[in-house]
GROMACS .gro file of C-alpha atoms in nm:
model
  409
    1UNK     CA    1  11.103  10.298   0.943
    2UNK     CA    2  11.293  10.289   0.675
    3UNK     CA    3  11.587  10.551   0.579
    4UNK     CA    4  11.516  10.709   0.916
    5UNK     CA    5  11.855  10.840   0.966
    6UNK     CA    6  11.849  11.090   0.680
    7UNK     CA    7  11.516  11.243   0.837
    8UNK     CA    8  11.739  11.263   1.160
    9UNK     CA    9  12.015  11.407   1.057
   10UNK     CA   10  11.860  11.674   0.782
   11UNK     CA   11  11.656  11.759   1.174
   12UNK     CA   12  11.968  11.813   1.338
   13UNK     CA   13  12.134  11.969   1.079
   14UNK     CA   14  11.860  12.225   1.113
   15UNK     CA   15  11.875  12.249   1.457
   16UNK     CA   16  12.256  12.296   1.423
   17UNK     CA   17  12.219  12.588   1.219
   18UNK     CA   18  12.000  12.749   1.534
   19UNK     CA   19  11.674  12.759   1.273
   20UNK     CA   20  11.490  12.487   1.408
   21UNK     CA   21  11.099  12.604   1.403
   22UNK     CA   22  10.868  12.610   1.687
   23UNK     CA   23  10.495  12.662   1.707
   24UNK     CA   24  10.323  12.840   1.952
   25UNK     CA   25   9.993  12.661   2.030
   26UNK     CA   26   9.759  13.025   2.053
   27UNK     CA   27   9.418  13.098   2.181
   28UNK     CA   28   9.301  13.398   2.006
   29UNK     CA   29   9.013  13.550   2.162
   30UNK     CA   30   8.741  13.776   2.003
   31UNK     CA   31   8.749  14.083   2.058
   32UNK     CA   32   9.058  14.119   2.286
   33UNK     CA   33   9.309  14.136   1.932
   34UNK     CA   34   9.607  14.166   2.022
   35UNK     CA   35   9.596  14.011   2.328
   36UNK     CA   36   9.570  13.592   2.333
   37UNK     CA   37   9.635  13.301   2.507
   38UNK     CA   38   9.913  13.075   2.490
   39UNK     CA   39   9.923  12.708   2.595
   40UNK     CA   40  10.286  12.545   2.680
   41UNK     CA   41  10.363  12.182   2.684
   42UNK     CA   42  10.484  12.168   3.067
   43UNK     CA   43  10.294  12.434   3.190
   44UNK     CA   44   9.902  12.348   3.319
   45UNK     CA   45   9.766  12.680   3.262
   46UNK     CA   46   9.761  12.912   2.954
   47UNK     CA   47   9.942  13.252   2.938
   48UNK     CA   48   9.793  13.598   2.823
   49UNK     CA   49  10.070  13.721   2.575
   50UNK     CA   50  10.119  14.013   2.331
   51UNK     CA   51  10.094  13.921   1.999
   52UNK     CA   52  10.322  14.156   1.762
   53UNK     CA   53  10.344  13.958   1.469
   54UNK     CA   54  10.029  13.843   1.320
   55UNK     CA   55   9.990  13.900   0.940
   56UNK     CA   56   9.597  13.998   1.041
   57UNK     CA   57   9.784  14.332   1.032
   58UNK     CA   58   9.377  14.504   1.050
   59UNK     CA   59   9.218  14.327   1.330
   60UNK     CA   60   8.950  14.144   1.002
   61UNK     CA   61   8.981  13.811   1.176
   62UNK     CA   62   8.798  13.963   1.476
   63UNK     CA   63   8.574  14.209   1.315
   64UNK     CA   64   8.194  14.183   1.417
   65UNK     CA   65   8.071  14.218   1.081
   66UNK     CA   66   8.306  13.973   0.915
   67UNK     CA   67   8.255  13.730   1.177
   68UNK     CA   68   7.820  13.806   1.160
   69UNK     CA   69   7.880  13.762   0.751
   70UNK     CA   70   8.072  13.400   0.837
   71UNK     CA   71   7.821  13.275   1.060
   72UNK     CA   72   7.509  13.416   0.829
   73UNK     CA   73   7.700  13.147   0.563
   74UNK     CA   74   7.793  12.887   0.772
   75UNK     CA   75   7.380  12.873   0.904
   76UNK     CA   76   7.255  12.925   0.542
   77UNK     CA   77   7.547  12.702   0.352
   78UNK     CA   78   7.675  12.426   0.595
   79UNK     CA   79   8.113  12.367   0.658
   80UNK     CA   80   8.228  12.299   0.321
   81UNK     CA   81   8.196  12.353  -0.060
   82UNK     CA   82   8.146  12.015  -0.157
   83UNK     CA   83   8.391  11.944  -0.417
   84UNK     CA   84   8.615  12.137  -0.693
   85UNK     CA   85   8.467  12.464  -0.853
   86UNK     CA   86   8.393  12.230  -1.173
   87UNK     CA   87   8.194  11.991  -0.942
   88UNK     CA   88   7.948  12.131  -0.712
   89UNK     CA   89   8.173  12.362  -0.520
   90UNK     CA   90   8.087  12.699  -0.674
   91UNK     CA   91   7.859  12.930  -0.420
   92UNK     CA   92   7.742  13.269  -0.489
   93UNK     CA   93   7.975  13.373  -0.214
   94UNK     CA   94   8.268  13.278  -0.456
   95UNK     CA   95   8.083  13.431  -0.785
   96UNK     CA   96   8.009  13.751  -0.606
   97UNK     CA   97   8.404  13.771  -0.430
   98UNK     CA   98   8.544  13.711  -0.751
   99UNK     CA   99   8.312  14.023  -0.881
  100UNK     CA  100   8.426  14.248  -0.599
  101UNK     CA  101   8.790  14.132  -0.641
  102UNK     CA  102   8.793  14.219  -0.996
  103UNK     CA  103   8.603  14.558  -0.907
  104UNK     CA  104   8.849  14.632  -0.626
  105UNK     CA  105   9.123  14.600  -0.911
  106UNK     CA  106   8.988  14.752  -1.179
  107UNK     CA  107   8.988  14.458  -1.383
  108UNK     CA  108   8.729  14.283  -1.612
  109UNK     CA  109   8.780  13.908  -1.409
  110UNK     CA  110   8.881  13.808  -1.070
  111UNK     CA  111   8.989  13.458  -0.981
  112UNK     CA  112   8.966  13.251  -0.641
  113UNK     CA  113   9.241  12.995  -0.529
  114UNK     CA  114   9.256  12.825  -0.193
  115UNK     CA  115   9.588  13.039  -0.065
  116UNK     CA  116   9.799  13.322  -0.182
  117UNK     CA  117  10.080  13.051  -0.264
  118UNK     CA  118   9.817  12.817  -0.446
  119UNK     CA  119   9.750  13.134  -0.654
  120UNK     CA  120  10.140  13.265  -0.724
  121UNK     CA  121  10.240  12.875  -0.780
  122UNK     CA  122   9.911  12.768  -1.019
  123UNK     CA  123   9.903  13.120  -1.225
  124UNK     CA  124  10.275  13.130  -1.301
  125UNK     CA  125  10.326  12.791  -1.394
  126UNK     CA  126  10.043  12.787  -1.605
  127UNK     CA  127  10.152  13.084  -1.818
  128UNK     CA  128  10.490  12.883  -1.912
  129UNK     CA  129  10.211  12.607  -2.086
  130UNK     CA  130   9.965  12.906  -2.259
  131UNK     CA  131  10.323  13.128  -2.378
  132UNK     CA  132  10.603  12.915  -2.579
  133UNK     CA  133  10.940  13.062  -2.551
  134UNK     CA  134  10.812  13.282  -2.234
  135UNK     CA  135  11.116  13.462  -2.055
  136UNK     CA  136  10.997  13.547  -1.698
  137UNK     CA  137  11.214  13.790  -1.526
  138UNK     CA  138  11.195  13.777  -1.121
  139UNK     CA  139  11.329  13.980  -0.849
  140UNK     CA  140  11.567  13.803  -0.639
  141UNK     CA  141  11.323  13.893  -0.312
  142UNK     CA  142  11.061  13.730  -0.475
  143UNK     CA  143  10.851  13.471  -0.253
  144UNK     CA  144  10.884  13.144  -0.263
  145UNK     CA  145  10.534  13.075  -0.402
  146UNK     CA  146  10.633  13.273  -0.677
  147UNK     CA  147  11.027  13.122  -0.727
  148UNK     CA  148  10.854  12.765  -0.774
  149UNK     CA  149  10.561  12.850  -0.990
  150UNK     CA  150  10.822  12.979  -1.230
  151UNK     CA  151  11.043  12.654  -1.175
  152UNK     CA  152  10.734  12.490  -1.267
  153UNK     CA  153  10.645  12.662  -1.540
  154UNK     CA  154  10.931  12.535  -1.756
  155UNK     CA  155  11.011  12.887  -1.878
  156UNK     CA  156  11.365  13.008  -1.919
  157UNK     CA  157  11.408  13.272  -1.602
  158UNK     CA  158  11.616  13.602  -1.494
  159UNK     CA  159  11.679  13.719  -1.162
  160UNK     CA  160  11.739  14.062  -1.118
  161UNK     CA  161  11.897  14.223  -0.857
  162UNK     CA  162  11.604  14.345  -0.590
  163UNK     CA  163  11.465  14.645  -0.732
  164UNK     CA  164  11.739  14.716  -0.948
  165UNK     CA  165  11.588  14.868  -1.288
  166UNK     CA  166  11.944  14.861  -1.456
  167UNK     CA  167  12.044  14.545  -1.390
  168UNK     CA  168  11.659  14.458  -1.511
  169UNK     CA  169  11.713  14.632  -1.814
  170UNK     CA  170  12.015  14.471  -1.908
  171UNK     CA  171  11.917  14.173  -1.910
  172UNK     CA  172  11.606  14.213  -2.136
  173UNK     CA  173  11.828  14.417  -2.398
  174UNK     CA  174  11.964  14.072  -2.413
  175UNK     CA  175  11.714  13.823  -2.480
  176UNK     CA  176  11.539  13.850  -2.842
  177UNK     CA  177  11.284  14.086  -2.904
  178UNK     CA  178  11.045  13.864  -3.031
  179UNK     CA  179  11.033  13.629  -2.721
  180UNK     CA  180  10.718  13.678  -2.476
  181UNK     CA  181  10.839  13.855  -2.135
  182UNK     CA  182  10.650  13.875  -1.835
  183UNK     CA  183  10.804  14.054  -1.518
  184UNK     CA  184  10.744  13.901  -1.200
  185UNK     CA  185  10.770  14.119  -0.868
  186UNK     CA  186  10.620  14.229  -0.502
  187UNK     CA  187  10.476  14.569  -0.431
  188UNK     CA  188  10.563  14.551  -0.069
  189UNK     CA  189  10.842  14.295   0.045
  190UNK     CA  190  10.726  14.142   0.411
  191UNK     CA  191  11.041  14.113   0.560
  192UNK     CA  192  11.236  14.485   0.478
  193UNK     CA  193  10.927  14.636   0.412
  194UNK     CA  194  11.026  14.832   0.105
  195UNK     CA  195  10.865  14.885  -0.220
  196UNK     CA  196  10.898  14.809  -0.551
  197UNK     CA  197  10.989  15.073  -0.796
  198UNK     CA  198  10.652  15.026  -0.961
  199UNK     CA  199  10.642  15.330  -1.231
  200UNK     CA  200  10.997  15.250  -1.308
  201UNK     CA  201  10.913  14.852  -1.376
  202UNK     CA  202  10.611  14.901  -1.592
  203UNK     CA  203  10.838  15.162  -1.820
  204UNK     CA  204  11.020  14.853  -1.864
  205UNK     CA  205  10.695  14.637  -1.949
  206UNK     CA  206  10.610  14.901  -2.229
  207UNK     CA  207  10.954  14.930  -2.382
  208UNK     CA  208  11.001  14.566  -2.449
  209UNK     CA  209  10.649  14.469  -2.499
  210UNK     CA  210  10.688  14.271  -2.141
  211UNK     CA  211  10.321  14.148  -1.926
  212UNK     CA  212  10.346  14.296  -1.523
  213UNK     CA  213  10.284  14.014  -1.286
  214UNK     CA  214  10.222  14.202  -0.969
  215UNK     CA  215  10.221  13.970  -0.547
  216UNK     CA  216  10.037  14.231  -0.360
  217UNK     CA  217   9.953  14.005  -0.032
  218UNK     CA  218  10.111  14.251   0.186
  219UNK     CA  219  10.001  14.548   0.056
  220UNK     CA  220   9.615  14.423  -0.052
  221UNK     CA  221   9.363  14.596   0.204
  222UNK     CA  222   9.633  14.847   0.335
  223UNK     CA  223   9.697  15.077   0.049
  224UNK     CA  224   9.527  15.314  -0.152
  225UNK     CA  225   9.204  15.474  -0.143
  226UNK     CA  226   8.979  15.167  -0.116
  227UNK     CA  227   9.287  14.904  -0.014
  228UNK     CA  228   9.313  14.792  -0.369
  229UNK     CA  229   9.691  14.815  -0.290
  230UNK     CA  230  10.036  14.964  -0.433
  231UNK     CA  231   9.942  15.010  -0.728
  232UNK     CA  232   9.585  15.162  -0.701
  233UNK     CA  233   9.791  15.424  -0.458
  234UNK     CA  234  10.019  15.482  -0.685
  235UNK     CA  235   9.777  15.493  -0.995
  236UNK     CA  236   9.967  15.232  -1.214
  237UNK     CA  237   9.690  14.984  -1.162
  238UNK     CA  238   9.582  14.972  -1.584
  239UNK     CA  239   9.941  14.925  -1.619
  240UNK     CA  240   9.951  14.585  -1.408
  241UNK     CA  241   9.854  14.303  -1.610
  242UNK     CA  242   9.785  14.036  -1.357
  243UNK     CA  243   9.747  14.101  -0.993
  244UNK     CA  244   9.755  13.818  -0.741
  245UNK     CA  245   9.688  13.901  -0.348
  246UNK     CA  246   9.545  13.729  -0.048
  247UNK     CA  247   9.227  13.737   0.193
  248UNK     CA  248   9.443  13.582   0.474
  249UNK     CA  249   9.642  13.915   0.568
  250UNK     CA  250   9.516  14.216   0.552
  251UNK     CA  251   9.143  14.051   0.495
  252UNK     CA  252   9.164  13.830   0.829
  253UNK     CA  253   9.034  13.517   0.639
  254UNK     CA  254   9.175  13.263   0.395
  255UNK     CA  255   9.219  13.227   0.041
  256UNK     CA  256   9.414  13.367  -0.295
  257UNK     CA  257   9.316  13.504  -0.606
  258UNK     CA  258   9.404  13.660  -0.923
  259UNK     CA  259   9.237  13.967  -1.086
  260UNK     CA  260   9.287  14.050  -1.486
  261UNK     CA  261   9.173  14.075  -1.833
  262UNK     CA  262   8.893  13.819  -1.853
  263UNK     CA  263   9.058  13.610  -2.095
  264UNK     CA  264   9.365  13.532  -1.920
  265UNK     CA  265   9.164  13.498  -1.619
  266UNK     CA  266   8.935  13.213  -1.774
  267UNK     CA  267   9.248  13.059  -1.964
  268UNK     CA  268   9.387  13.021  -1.635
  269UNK     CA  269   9.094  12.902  -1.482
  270UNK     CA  270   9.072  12.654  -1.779
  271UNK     CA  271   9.434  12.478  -1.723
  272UNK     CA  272   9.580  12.585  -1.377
  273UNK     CA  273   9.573  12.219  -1.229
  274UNK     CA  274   9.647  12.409  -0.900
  275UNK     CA  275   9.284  12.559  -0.926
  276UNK     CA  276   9.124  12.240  -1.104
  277UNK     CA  277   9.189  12.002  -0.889
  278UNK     CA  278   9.125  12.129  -0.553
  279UNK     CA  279   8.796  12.178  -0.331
  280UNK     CA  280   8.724  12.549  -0.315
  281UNK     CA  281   8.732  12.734  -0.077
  282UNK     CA  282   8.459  12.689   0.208
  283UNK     CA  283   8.172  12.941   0.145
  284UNK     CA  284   8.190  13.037   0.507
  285UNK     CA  285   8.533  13.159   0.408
  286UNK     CA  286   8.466  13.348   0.090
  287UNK     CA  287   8.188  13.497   0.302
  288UNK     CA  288   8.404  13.628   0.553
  289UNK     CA  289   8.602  13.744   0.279
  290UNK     CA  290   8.370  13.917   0.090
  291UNK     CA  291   8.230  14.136   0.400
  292UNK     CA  292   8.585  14.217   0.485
  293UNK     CA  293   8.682  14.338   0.143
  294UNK     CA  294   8.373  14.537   0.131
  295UNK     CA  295   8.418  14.689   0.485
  296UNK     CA  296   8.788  14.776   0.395
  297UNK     CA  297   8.677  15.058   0.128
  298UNK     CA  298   8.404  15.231   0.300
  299UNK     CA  299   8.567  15.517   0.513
  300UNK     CA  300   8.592  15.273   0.820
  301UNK     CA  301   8.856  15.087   0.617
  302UNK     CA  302   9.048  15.451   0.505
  303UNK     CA  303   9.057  15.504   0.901
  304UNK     CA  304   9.153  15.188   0.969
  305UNK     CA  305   9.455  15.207   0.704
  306UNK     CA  306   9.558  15.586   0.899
  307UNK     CA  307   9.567  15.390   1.212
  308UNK     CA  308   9.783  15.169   1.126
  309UNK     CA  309  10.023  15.360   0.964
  310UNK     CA  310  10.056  15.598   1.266
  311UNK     CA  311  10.108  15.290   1.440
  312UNK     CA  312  10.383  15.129   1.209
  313UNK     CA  313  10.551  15.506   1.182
  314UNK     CA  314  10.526  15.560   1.616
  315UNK     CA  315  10.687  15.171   1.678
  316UNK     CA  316  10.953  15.277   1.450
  317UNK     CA  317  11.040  15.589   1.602
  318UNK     CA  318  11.016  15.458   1.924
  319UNK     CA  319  11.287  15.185   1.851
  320UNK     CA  320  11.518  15.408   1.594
  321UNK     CA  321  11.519  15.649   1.947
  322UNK     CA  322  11.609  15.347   2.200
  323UNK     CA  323  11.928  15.278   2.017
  324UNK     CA  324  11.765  14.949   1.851
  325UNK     CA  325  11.866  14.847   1.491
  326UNK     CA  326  11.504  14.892   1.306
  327UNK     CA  327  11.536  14.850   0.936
  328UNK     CA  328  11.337  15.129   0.840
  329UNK     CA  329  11.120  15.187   0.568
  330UNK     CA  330  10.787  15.322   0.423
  331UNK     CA  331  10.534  15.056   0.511
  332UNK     CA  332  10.383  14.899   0.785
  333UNK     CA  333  10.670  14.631   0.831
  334UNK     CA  334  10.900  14.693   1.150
  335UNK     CA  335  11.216  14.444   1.114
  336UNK     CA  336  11.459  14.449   1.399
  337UNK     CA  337  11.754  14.297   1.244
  338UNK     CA  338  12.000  14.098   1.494
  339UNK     CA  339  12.141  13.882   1.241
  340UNK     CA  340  12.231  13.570   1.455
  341UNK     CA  341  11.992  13.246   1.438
  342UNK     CA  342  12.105  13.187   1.789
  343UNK     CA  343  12.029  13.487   1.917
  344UNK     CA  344  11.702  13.547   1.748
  345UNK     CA  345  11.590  13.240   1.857
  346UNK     CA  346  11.711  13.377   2.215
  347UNK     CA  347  11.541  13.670   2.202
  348UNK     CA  348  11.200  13.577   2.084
  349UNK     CA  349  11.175  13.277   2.365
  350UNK     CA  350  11.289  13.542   2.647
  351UNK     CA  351  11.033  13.789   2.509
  352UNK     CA  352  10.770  13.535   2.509
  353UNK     CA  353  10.842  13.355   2.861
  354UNK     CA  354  10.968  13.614   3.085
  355UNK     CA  355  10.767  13.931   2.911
  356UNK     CA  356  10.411  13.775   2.758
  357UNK     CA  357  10.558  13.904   2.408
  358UNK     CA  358  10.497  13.691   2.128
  359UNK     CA  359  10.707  13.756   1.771
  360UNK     CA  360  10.841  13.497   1.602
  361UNK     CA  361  11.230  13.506   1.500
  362UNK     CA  362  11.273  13.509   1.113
  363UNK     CA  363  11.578  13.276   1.009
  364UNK     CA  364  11.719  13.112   0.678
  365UNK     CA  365  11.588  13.025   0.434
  366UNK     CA  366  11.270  13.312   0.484
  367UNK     CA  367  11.593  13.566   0.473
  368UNK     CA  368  11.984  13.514   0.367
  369UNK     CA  369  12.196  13.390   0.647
  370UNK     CA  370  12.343  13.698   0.855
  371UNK     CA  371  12.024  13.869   0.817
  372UNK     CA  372  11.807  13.721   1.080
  373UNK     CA  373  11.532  13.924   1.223
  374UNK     CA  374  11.211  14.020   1.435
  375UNK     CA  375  10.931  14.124   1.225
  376UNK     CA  376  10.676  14.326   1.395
  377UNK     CA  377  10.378  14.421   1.293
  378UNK     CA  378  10.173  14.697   1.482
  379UNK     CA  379   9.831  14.669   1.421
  380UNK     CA  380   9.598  14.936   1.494
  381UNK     CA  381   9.492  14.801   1.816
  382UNK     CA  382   9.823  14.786   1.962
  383UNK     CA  383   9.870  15.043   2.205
  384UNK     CA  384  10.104  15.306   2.297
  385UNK     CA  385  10.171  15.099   2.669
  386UNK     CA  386  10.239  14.818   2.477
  387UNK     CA  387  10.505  14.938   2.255
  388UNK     CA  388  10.640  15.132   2.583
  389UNK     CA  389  10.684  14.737   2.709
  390UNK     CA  390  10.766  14.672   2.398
  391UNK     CA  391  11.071  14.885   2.373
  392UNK     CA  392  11.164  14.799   2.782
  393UNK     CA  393  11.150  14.446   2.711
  394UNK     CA  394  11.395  14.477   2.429
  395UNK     CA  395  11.626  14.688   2.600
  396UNK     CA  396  11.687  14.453   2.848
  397UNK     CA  397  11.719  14.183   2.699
  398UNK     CA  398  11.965  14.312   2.401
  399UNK     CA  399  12.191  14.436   2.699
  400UNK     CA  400  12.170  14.107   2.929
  401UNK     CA  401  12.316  13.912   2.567
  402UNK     CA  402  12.568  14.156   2.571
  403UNK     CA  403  12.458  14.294   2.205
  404UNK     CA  404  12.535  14.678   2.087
  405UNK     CA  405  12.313  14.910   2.082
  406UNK     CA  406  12.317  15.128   1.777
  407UNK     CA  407  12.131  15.291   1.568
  408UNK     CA  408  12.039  15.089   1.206
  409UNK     CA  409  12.264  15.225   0.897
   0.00000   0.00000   0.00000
């Protein structure tokens, strides 16, 4: 093969830097969420693990009626859509998710995409093509679907300091006044599991006449009063101009979407190559996705949501007591930072082989070097003898790598 050496050595330069990925080859079995199965390469027989960091932070992916909705579609429907939206691959599954979706958000227009990072990468982009001179501002935390779909977009960019409303003010008091601004930013950030100063940002918007671009993926079917999100809870929602989540979190299914003013909606669903040139999603999938959405703001999803918060708030307590360095925070994120690659690494492979606990370690480029992680996330089937081994596990293992025990800052 040709030019194989620089595919070797970028390899080991990764494994060098102790961030070399692995994938754990899972056997998730209905109905037993979290529990699963995991098969190793030089091992015969599959394991029963722990899983404590799935993003299916509700269970969805195993619910009865979800799964009853999926198989309803997949009996009526068939496997797959049959071609781009444009060309035979629109279902009434995807017309009546993109109504609930723009429902859920009080918007006037909804918008399916094929992932979360289809949606961030397609929408963003496409606005830099619809608004000349376009100045998007982006907080340095910002995911990377977002970071390249404003690359993309040709537009000239800002980064502001992570929630900091000063340093975002400053630098829109110095751009013209006449330019089109849109400010792009998370409600909750997945890997500290803090919160956007939402209020503060769309004071901002108003002042210099700036559109809200709001990534709710981690905070879409968790908060407020029918999981509508950060901003619904916080009742800034009319304020938010575009809002882009997922249905393969909080949902337990697969896809992206957009929900805003009808217009932009259909001028994005007019020119976003992203969306016009790619099959849409299977209609056993928006199916799936539909039921959960619905489920998820009757008052089995508000109990659901109480769950697992009590969950998310008892894991943290649990660890802040045992000495462990939890970044804490308001959500339903539980980062242990340990801020070694090495050592991460170490400690998720001894959790997984010698205790049945799977969480995966979270290196560079996911965070800044130094601040390497485990990301847990409680769900509200995890029990209270599981975070009890949980907590064991860690102990022993931070002490046998000679690491200090302290509480975080």
């Amino acid at each position: 093969m040709r030019h194989l050496k620089a595919f070797e050595d970028a390899l080991a330069s990764i494994h060098s830097e102790g961030r070399y990925r692995v994938f754990i080859d899972l056997h998730r079995q209905r109905g037993k969420f979290p529990l699963a199965k995991a098969r190793f390469p030089d091992q015969a027989e599959e394991r029963e693990i722990t899983v404590w960091c799935s993003n299916d932070y509700l269970g969805m992916g195993q619910d009865d009626d979800v799964i009853a909705a999926m198989h309803e579609a997949i009996d009526s429907f068939g496997a797959g859509s049959g071609g781009t939206r444009n060309i035979s691959g629109t279902t009434h599954f995807h017309v009546d998710l993109e109504k609930e979706l723009a429902d859920l958000h009080k918007k006037s227009s909804a918008l399916l995409f094929t992932s979360g990072y289809v949606s961030n990468e397609a929408t963003l982009s496409t606005l830099g093509k619809i608004l000349p001179d376009l100045i998007i501002y982006s907080d340095a935390l910002n995911h990377a679907s977002m970071i390249e779909g404003i690359r993309r977009s040709g537009c000239d960019r800002r980064i502001f300091k992570h929630n900091d409303m000063s340093h975002l003010r400053a630098l829109m008091e110095n751009d013209p006044a006449d330019r089109p601004k849109l400010i792009a930013f998370e409600s909750v950030y997945s890997m500290d599991g803090d919160v956007a100063p939402m209020e503060e940002i769309c004071d901002l918007a108003d002042e210099f006449e700036a559109l809200t671009y709001l990534d709710e993926v981690h905070a879409v079917g968790l908060y407020g009063d029918d999981g509508a999100g950060v901003a619904s809870r916080d009742k800034v929602m009319h304020r938010i101009d575009i809002v882009e989540g997922t249905l393969a979190k909080a949902y337990g299914v697969m896809g992206g979407y957009i929900a805003a003013d009808a217009t932009l909606v259909d001028a994005i669903r007019s020119m976003a190559s992203g969306f016009i040139f790619t099959t849409s999603t299977c209609p056993v999938m928006a199916a799936g996705a539909l039921a959960s959405v619905k489920k998820l703001r009757t008052d089995a999803g508000r109990e659901l949501r109480r769950i697992h918060q009590a969950k998310a708030a008892r894991l943290k307590a649990k660890m802040q007591e045992a000495g462990l360095p939890v970044m804490m925070n308001e959500t339903h994120i539980v980062p242990l930072l340990v801020g070694d690659p090495e050592k991460c690494k170490a400690l998720s492979d001894t959790l997984l082989f010698d205790f049945g606990i799977y969480v995966q370690p979270i290196n560079y480029p996911t965070v800044p070097k130094g601040a390497e992680r485990l990301r847990f996330t409680p769900s509200p089937v995890h029990t209270e003898a599981m975070m009890d081994h949980l907590i064991t596990a860690l102990l022993a293992i931070w002490e046998q790598m000679g690491m200090d025990i302290a509480p975080a800052a």
